[in-house]
Coordinates of C-alpha atoms in Angstrom, one line a residue:
Chain A
M558 CA -45.7 0.2 -74.0
H559 CA -42.8 2.3 -73.1
L560 CA -42.8 4.2 -70.2
F561 CA -40.4 7.7 -69.5
F562 CA -40.2 9.8 -66.5
Q563 CA -40.4 13.5 -66.8
P564 CA -40.9 15.6 -63.3
D565 CA -42.5 18.9 -64.9
F566 CA -44.4 16.8 -67.8
S567 CA -47.5 18.9 -66.7
S568 CA -45.8 22.0 -68.1
I569 CA -43.7 21.0 -70.9
S570 CA -45.3 18.2 -72.8
A571 CA -41.7 16.7 -73.4
L572 CA -39.1 15.1 -72.6
T573 CA -35.8 16.8 -71.6
D574 CA -32.4 15.2 -70.9
D575 CA -31.4 11.9 -70.4
E576 CA -35.3 10.4 -71.4
A577 CA -35.5 12.6 -74.9
F578 CA -31.5 10.9 -75.6
H579 CA -32.6 7.2 -74.3
A580 CA -36.2 7.8 -76.8
A581 CA -34.6 9.2 -79.8
K582 CA -30.7 7.4 -79.6
V583 CA -31.7 3.7 -78.2
L584 CA -35.3 3.5 -78.7
R585 CA -35.3 5.4 -81.6
L586 CA -38.9 6.9 -81.3
R587 CA -40.8 8.2 -84.4
E588 CA -43.6 10.6 -84.6
G589 CA -47.3 9.1 -83.7
E590 CA -45.8 6.1 -81.6
T591 CA -47.3 6.2 -78.0
V592 CA -45.7 6.5 -74.9
Q593 CA -46.3 6.3 -71.1
V594 CA -45.0 9.1 -68.8
T595 CA -45.3 9.7 -65.5
D596 CA -44.3 12.6 -63.3
G597 CA -43.2 11.0 -60.2
Q598 CA -45.8 13.1 -58.6
G599 CA -49.3 11.3 -58.7
S600 CA -49.9 11.5 -62.6
W601 CA -49.7 9.4 -65.3
Y602 CA -49.7 9.8 -68.9
D603 CA -50.3 8.3 -72.4
A604 CA -49.2 10.5 -75.3
Q605 CA -48.1 10.6 -78.6
V606 CA -45.0 11.3 -80.0
R607 CA -44.5 14.9 -82.3
Q608 CA -41.0 15.3 -82.7
S609 CA -38.3 13.1 -81.3
T610 CA -34.6 14.5 -81.0
P611 CA -31.6 13.7 -79.1
K612 CA -32.0 17.1 -76.7
R613 CA -35.9 17.0 -76.6
C614 CA -39.0 14.9 -77.3
D615 CA -41.8 17.1 -77.9
L616 CA -45.4 14.9 -76.6
Q617 CA -49.1 15.3 -77.2
I618 CA -50.9 14.1 -74.2
L619 CA -53.7 11.6 -75.1
K620 CA -55.1 11.4 -71.5
Q621 CA -54.1 12.1 -68.0
T622 CA -54.4 9.4 -64.9
T623 CA -54.3 11.1 -61.2
Y624 CA -53.0 9.3 -58.3
E625 CA -54.1 9.9 -54.5
P626 CA -51.5 9.7 -52.6
R627 CA -51.9 7.3 -49.7
P628 CA -53.2 8.0 -46.7
Y629 CA -50.3 7.4 -44.6
S630 CA -46.3 9.0 -45.7
I631 CA -42.8 7.2 -44.7
E632 CA -40.1 8.8 -44.3
I633 CA -36.8 6.5 -43.3
A634 CA -34.1 8.1 -42.5
L635 CA -30.1 6.4 -41.8
A636 CA -26.7 6.5 -41.9
P637 CA -25.3 5.3 -45.5
T638 CA -23.3 1.9 -45.0
K639 CA -19.6 1.6 -45.5
N640 CA -20.6 -0.6 -48.6
I641 CA -23.1 1.5 -50.6
D642 CA -24.1 -1.5 -52.5
R643 CA -26.5 -1.9 -49.4
I644 CA -28.3 1.5 -49.9
E645 CA -28.4 1.4 -53.4
W646 CA -30.7 -1.9 -52.7
F647 CA -32.2 -0.6 -49.9
V648 CA -33.3 2.1 -52.2
E649 CA -34.7 0.2 -54.8
K650 CA -36.5 -1.8 -52.4
A651 CA -38.1 0.8 -50.7
T652 CA -39.1 2.5 -53.5
E653 CA -40.8 -0.7 -55.0
M654 CA -43.0 -1.2 -51.7
G655 CA -43.4 2.3 -52.0
M656 CA -41.7 5.3 -49.9
D657 CA -42.2 9.0 -49.3
K658 CA -38.7 10.1 -48.2
I659 CA -35.1 8.8 -47.5
S660 CA -32.7 10.9 -45.6
F661 CA -29.7 10.1 -45.2
F662 CA -27.8 11.8 -42.6
Y663 CA -24.3 11.4 -40.5
T664 CA -23.6 10.4 -37.1
K665 CA -20.6 10.0 -35.0
H666 CA -19.9 6.5 -35.8
S667 CA -20.8 7.1 -39.9
E668 CA -18.3 5.1 -41.2
R669 CA -19.1 6.4 -44.8
R670 CA -19.6 10.8 -45.1
T671 CA -20.5 11.3 -48.6
I672 CA -23.1 9.7 -50.8
K673 CA -23.7 9.9 -55.0
L674 CA -27.1 11.3 -54.6
D675 CA -27.7 11.3 -58.3
R676 CA -26.7 7.6 -58.5
L677 CA -29.2 6.8 -55.6
Q678 CA -32.2 8.9 -57.5
K679 CA -31.4 6.9 -60.8
I680 CA -31.8 3.7 -59.0
A681 CA -35.0 4.9 -57.9
V682 CA -36.4 6.3 -60.7
S683 CA -35.6 2.9 -62.3
A684 CA -37.4 1.0 -59.7
M685 CA -40.4 3.3 -59.7
K686 CA -40.7 2.9 -63.3
Q687 CA -40.1 -1.3 -62.9
S688 CA -43.2 -1.1 -59.9
L689 CA -45.5 0.8 -62.1
Q690 CA -45.9 3.8 -59.5
A691 CA -46.8 7.3 -59.9
Y692 CA -45.0 8.7 -56.9
L693 CA -40.3 8.9 -56.8
P694 CA -39.9 9.0 -53.2
Q695 CA -37.8 12.3 -52.4
L696 CA -33.9 11.4 -51.6
E697 CA -32.2 13.9 -49.8
E698 CA -28.4 14.1 -48.0
V699 CA -29.9 16.3 -44.6
G700 CA -26.2 16.3 -42.8
D701 CA -24.8 15.9 -39.1
F702 CA -27.6 14.0 -37.7
E703 CA -27.4 16.1 -34.3
K704 CA -28.3 19.9 -35.8
W705 CA -31.2 17.8 -38.3
L706 CA -33.1 16.3 -36.1
P707 CA -34.9 18.7 -33.6
K708 CA -35.8 20.5 -37.7
A709 CA -37.5 17.0 -39.0
S710 CA -38.7 16.4 -35.8
E711 CA -40.9 19.5 -35.9
A712 CA -43.1 18.4 -38.9
T713 CA -44.2 14.5 -38.4
A714 CA -46.7 12.6 -36.1
Q715 CA -45.2 9.7 -35.0
K716 CA -41.5 9.8 -34.7
F717 CA -39.4 5.7 -34.0
I718 CA -36.0 5.4 -33.4
A719 CA -34.9 1.4 -34.2
H720 CA -32.9 0.7 -31.2
L721 CA -32.6 -1.2 -28.5
P722 CA -32.1 -0.1 -24.9
D723 CA -30.3 -2.5 -22.4
D724 CA -33.0 -2.8 -19.7
V725 CA -36.7 -3.0 -21.1
L726 CA -37.4 -4.2 -25.0
P727 CA -39.5 -1.8 -26.1
P728 CA -42.7 -2.7 -28.4
H729 CA -42.5 -4.2 -31.8
L730 CA -43.3 -0.8 -34.2
L731 CA -46.2 -2.8 -35.4
K732 CA -48.0 -2.4 -32.4
S733 CA -46.9 1.3 -32.0
A734 CA -47.5 2.3 -35.1
L735 CA -51.2 3.9 -35.8
P736 CA -52.8 3.7 -39.1
K737 CA -52.8 7.0 -41.1
Q738 CA -50.2 8.9 -39.9
N739 CA -46.8 10.2 -41.3
Y740 CA -44.3 8.5 -40.3
L741 CA -40.4 9.5 -38.9
V742 CA -38.3 6.0 -38.6
L743 CA -34.7 6.3 -37.4
I744 CA -32.2 3.9 -38.3
G745 CA -28.5 3.8 -37.0
P746 CA -25.4 3.5 -38.6
E747 CA -23.5 0.0 -38.2
G748 CA -21.8 1.3 -35.0
D749 CA -25.2 2.4 -33.5
F750 CA -26.0 5.7 -32.2
T751 CA -23.9 7.0 -29.2
T752 CA -25.4 7.3 -26.2
K753 CA -25.7 11.2 -26.3
E754 CA -27.6 10.5 -29.7
I755 CA -30.0 8.2 -28.4
E756 CA -31.0 10.9 -25.9
L757 CA -31.2 14.0 -28.4
T758 CA -34.2 11.4 -29.8
Q759 CA -35.7 10.8 -25.9
Q760 CA -35.9 14.3 -25.9
L761 CA -37.7 14.8 -29.0
G762 CA -40.3 12.3 -28.7
F763 CA -38.7 9.8 -30.3
Q764 CA -40.4 6.1 -29.5
M765 CA -38.0 3.9 -29.9
A766 CA -39.1 0.6 -31.6
V767 CA -38.9 -3.0 -32.3
L768 CA -38.0 -4.7 -35.3
G769 CA -37.7 -7.9 -35.0
N770 CA -36.0 -10.6 -33.1
T771 CA -33.4 -11.1 -35.0
R772 CA -30.3 -8.4 -35.6
L773 CA -30.8 -6.5 -38.6
R774 CA -28.0 -4.9 -40.7
T775 CA -28.9 -1.1 -41.3
E776 CA -30.1 -1.9 -44.7
T777 CA -32.8 -4.7 -43.9
A778 CA -33.6 -2.6 -40.8
A779 CA -34.6 -0.2 -42.8
L780 CA -36.6 -2.3 -45.3
V781 CA -38.3 -3.9 -42.5
A782 CA -39.6 -0.4 -40.6
C783 CA -40.8 0.4 -44.3
Q784 CA -42.6 -2.6 -44.8
T785 CA -44.3 -2.8 -41.3
L786 CA -45.4 0.3 -42.2
H787 CA -47.5 -0.2 -45.0
L788 CA -49.0 -3.4 -43.1
V789 CA -50.2 -1.4 -40.3
N790 CA -52.2 0.2 -42.7
I791 CA -53.4 -2.8 -44.6
P792 CA -57.3 -2.2 -43.5
Chain B
M281 CA -16.0 -12.9 -30.0
H282 CA -15.3 -14.9 -33.3
L283 CA -18.1 -17.2 -34.4
F284 CA -18.1 -20.3 -36.5
F285 CA -20.8 -23.0 -37.7
Q286 CA -20.0 -26.5 -37.7
P287 CA -23.5 -28.8 -38.6
D288 CA -22.1 -31.4 -36.4
F289 CA -20.7 -29.7 -33.7
S290 CA -22.5 -31.7 -30.9
S291 CA -20.9 -34.9 -31.9
I292 CA -17.2 -34.1 -33.4
S293 CA -16.4 -31.2 -30.8
A294 CA -14.3 -29.7 -33.8
L295 CA -14.3 -27.5 -36.3
T296 CA -13.2 -28.5 -40.1
D297 CA -12.8 -27.5 -43.5
D298 CA -13.6 -23.9 -44.2
E299 CA -13.9 -23.0 -40.3
A300 CA -10.8 -24.9 -39.8
F301 CA -8.7 -23.2 -42.2
H302 CA -10.1 -19.7 -41.4
A303 CA -9.4 -20.2 -37.8
A304 CA -6.0 -21.6 -38.4
K305 CA -4.7 -19.5 -40.9
V306 CA -6.7 -16.2 -41.1
L307 CA -7.9 -16.0 -37.3
R308 CA -4.4 -17.3 -36.0
L309 CA -6.5 -18.9 -33.1
R310 CA -4.2 -20.2 -30.7
E311 CA -4.6 -23.2 -27.5
G312 CA -6.8 -21.5 -25.0
E313 CA -8.3 -18.7 -26.7
T314 CA -12.3 -19.0 -26.9
V315 CA -14.5 -19.1 -29.5
Q316 CA -18.2 -19.2 -30.7
V317 CA -20.1 -22.0 -32.5
T318 CA -23.6 -22.5 -33.7
D319 CA -24.8 -25.8 -35.4
G320 CA -27.8 -24.0 -37.4
Q321 CA -29.9 -26.1 -36.1
G322 CA -30.6 -24.4 -32.2
S323 CA -27.0 -24.9 -30.7
W324 CA -24.5 -22.4 -29.6
Y325 CA -21.5 -23.1 -28.2
D326 CA -18.8 -21.0 -25.9
A327 CA -15.8 -22.9 -26.7
Q328 CA -11.8 -22.8 -25.7
V329 CA -9.7 -23.8 -28.6
R330 CA -7.1 -27.2 -27.8
Q331 CA -5.6 -27.7 -30.7
S332 CA -5.5 -26.0 -34.1
T333 CA -4.5 -26.9 -37.6
P334 CA -5.7 -25.8 -40.6
K335 CA -7.7 -28.7 -41.1
R336 CA -9.4 -29.7 -37.7
C337 CA -9.6 -27.4 -34.7
D338 CA -10.4 -29.5 -31.9
L339 CA -12.7 -27.3 -28.8
Q340 CA -13.4 -28.3 -25.8
I341 CA -17.0 -26.8 -24.7
L342 CA -17.7 -24.5 -22.0
K343 CA -21.0 -23.7 -22.0
Q344 CA -23.5 -25.3 -24.5
T345 CA -27.7 -22.9 -25.0
T346 CA -30.4 -24.1 -26.8
Y347 CA -32.5 -21.8 -28.7
E348 CA -36.4 -22.9 -29.0
P349 CA -37.2 -22.6 -32.3
R350 CA -40.1 -20.3 -33.7
P351 CA -43.8 -21.4 -32.9
Y352 CA -44.1 -21.0 -36.6
S353 CA -42.2 -22.0 -39.7
I354 CA -41.6 -20.4 -43.1
E355 CA -41.1 -21.5 -46.3
I356 CA -40.6 -20.0 -49.6
A357 CA -40.8 -21.4 -53.1
L358 CA -39.4 -19.3 -55.6
A359 CA -38.0 -19.2 -59.2
P360 CA -34.7 -17.9 -59.1
T361 CA -34.0 -14.6 -61.3
K362 CA -32.3 -14.3 -64.3
N363 CA -29.7 -12.3 -62.4
I364 CA -28.6 -14.5 -59.4
D365 CA -27.5 -11.4 -57.8
R366 CA -31.3 -10.8 -56.8
I367 CA -31.4 -14.2 -55.1
E368 CA -28.1 -13.8 -53.6
W369 CA -29.9 -11.3 -51.6
F370 CA -32.4 -12.3 -51.1
V371 CA -31.3 -15.7 -48.9
E372 CA -28.9 -13.2 -47.0
K373 CA -31.8 -10.7 -46.2
A374 CA -34.3 -13.6 -45.7
T375 CA -31.9 -15.4 -43.3
E376 CA -31.3 -12.1 -41.0
M377 CA -35.2 -11.6 -41.3
G378 CA -35.6 -15.7 -39.8
M379 CA -35.8 -17.9 -42.9
D380 CA -37.0 -21.9 -41.9
K381 CA -37.0 -22.9 -46.0
I382 CA -36.2 -21.4 -49.2
S383 CA -36.8 -24.0 -52.2
F384 CA -36.1 -22.9 -56.0
F385 CA -38.3 -24.4 -58.6
Y386 CA -38.5 -23.9 -62.0
T387 CA -41.2 -23.4 -64.4
K388 CA -42.2 -23.1 -67.8
H389 CA -41.4 -19.4 -68.0
S390 CA -38.1 -19.6 -65.9
E391 CA -35.8 -17.8 -67.5
R392 CA -32.9 -19.5 -65.1
R393 CA -32.6 -23.3 -64.8
T394 CA -29.6 -23.8 -62.6
I395 CA -28.2 -22.4 -59.3
K396 CA -24.9 -22.6 -57.5
L397 CA -26.8 -23.8 -53.8
D398 CA -23.1 -24.0 -52.5
R399 CA -22.5 -20.3 -53.4
L400 CA -26.1 -19.9 -51.8
Q401 CA -25.2 -21.7 -48.7
K402 CA -22.6 -19.6 -47.9
I403 CA -24.0 -16.5 -47.9
A404 CA -26.9 -17.8 -45.4
V405 CA -23.9 -19.3 -43.2
S406 CA -22.8 -15.4 -43.2
A407 CA -26.1 -13.7 -43.0
M408 CA -27.0 -16.0 -40.1
K409 CA -23.8 -15.2 -37.9
Q410 CA -24.0 -11.9 -38.7
S411 CA -27.7 -11.5 -37.4
L412 CA -26.5 -14.0 -34.5
Q413 CA -28.8 -16.6 -34.5
A414 CA -28.9 -20.6 -34.2
Y415 CA -30.8 -21.5 -36.9
L416 CA -29.8 -21.8 -40.5
P417 CA -32.2 -21.7 -42.9
Q418 CA -32.4 -25.2 -45.2
L419 CA -32.0 -24.4 -48.8
E420 CA -32.9 -26.8 -51.6
E421 CA -33.3 -27.3 -55.7
V422 CA -36.5 -28.8 -55.9
G423 CA -36.5 -28.9 -59.4
D424 CA -40.1 -29.1 -61.7
F425 CA -42.6 -27.1 -60.1
E426 CA -45.7 -29.1 -61.6
K427 CA -43.7 -32.3 -59.9
W428 CA -42.7 -31.2 -57.2
L429 CA -45.9 -29.2 -56.0
P430 CA -48.0 -31.8 -55.2
K431 CA -45.4 -33.3 -52.6
A432 CA -44.9 -30.3 -51.3
S433 CA -48.4 -29.3 -50.6
E434 CA -48.7 -32.3 -48.7
A435 CA -47.0 -31.7 -45.6
T436 CA -47.8 -27.7 -45.4
A437 CA -50.7 -26.1 -42.9
Q438 CA -51.4 -22.9 -45.2
K439 CA -50.3 -23.0 -48.6
F440 CA -50.5 -19.4 -50.3
I441 CA -49.5 -18.8 -53.7
A442 CA -48.8 -14.2 -54.5
H443 CA -50.9 -14.3 -57.7
L444 CA -53.4 -11.9 -58.8
P445 CA -55.7 -13.1 -60.4
D446 CA -58.0 -10.7 -63.5
D447 CA -61.2 -10.5 -61.5
V448 CA -61.4 -10.4 -57.9
L449 CA -58.6 -9.1 -56.1
P450 CA -57.6 -12.0 -53.3
P451 CA -57.2 -10.6 -49.4
H452 CA -53.7 -9.9 -48.0
L453 CA -52.0 -12.1 -46.6
L454 CA -51.2 -10.3 -43.7
K455 CA -55.4 -10.8 -43.4
S456 CA -55.0 -14.5 -44.2
A457 CA -52.1 -16.0 -42.8
L458 CA -53.3 -17.4 -39.2
P459 CA -50.7 -17.2 -36.2
K460 CA -48.2 -20.7 -35.4
Q461 CA -48.5 -22.1 -38.9
N462 CA -46.7 -23.8 -41.1
Y463 CA -46.3 -21.7 -44.0
L464 CA -45.5 -22.4 -47.4
V465 CA -45.8 -19.3 -50.5
L466 CA -45.3 -19.9 -54.0
I467 CA -43.7 -16.6 -56.0
G468 CA -44.0 -17.1 -59.3
P469 CA -40.8 -16.4 -61.7
E470 CA -40.3 -13.1 -63.9
G471 CA -42.7 -13.9 -66.6
D472 CA -45.4 -15.7 -63.7
F473 CA -46.8 -18.7 -63.9
T474 CA -48.4 -20.0 -66.5
T475 CA -52.3 -20.9 -66.5
K476 CA -51.9 -24.4 -65.9
E477 CA -49.5 -23.9 -63.0
I478 CA -51.9 -21.9 -60.8
E479 CA -54.7 -24.4 -62.1
L480 CA -52.8 -26.8 -60.7
T481 CA -52.0 -25.0 -57.7
Q482 CA -56.0 -23.6 -57.4
Q483 CA -56.0 -28.0 -57.5
L484 CA -53.6 -28.1 -54.6
G485 CA -55.7 -25.8 -52.2
F486 CA -53.0 -23.0 -52.3
Q487 CA -54.7 -19.4 -51.4
M488 CA -53.8 -16.6 -53.7
A489 CA -52.2 -13.5 -51.6
V490 CA -51.7 -10.3 -52.4
L491 CA -48.2 -8.5 -51.1
G492 CA -48.7 -5.0 -51.4
N493 CA -50.1 -2.3 -53.6
T494 CA -47.0 -2.3 -56.0
R495 CA -45.7 -4.1 -57.8
L496 CA -42.7 -6.3 -56.7
R497 CA -40.3 -8.1 -58.4
T498 CA -39.9 -11.7 -57.9
E499 CA -37.2 -11.4 -55.1
T500 CA -38.5 -8.2 -53.7
A501 CA -42.4 -10.2 -53.1
A502 CA -40.5 -12.9 -51.6
L503 CA -38.9 -10.8 -49.0
V504 CA -42.3 -9.1 -48.1
A505 CA -44.0 -12.5 -47.7
C506 CA -41.2 -13.5 -45.3
Q507 CA -41.6 -9.9 -43.3
T508 CA -45.4 -10.2 -43.4
L509 CA -45.7 -13.4 -41.7
H510 CA -43.5 -12.9 -39.4
L511 CA -45.4 -10.1 -38.4
V512 CA -48.6 -12.2 -38.2
N513 CA -46.9 -14.0 -35.0
I514 CA -45.8 -10.7 -33.3
P515 CA -48.1 -11.0 -30.0

């Protein structure tokens, strides 16, 4: 059955914009056909087409299913890579695995200073549908790392930075993360964080964590962190 | 420092083929310069250029470091995806994380029946260098799934299949995998295994395992399996 994404579906019972166009022009849905809709916020609907135009597809809700959020949340914050393809696949894969928030910051060593959030958003929507999930991760461009970090660190329960200091190896993320927490993990740029940036994370209480025995690219490290935190929560 | 891959380096002390060409024509290495070489089988060399031509770059070994293999091994066997890009990134990411063997099989529902092993091999070499590892995963096209499986299953200690039966949910891979084993994990094609193929795995003693709470694409499932097995072995 065709699956659509409509964030405000509970209030409008219709598809709009791209989803309405896709329903009318590509799938040529007719009155009486049934479809599925997710609002990306935990609700999943079976619905029947009442009227389909390229601008708006009115639907009648047949059944609503609400999914509880996970008992933990994962936010990964990272510097976009020079080659944006790498970020795009991270967004796709992290959404498939389950992710609550992805934040993009810019550091002193960031090689890229802009991203197209719209495009990443579409990739996340597509991956959410593909993996049949009812929650869409929130994507945000948060700007300058040092300005953003103090605000970001206030709200979070367990805060990590994927960083290897020169002296003592910190514990593996699997060992230092506790189950059922809200996690925030910082992943550095390709040129790594500066000493000053690292110091700021330490002042704000971020724990250093190892992600494995090999040197990982930015986007691989981000995905490994996400998967590790899911596994911390396997009962 | 420049890092090269030369599988038979201990016997020839030289770079050949593409690596020799790259050294001479792209990097324009001169006599006396120092480089690093890995043989992909656990050895890592510091070496000095004696003579560099586009066909052969003779090196003098200054230092040899040998890395112990991990106390476990991971083989992931999967059906190549229709879109080969997805397999290419799996090979890259799995190599970064650490992988011993990737086997490609063809099943009844396989949408793709050929792969370019040479190209995947180059991706693995590049990822091995990028992540500064001394071991290169072995890549193999093993052909028909049902013919290959009985042979493959003989040699392996812990055998899993990522499959969800309709009735009872099997345990998560994190819970059923024991540390310090040789693992073989089967990942199905985009159209899933057939009932007959599943039955064969059960006759041969493969344990069904869950990889997470979401529906994962073939290549994502393969990567999640790899990462999960690494985490089983975190002391």
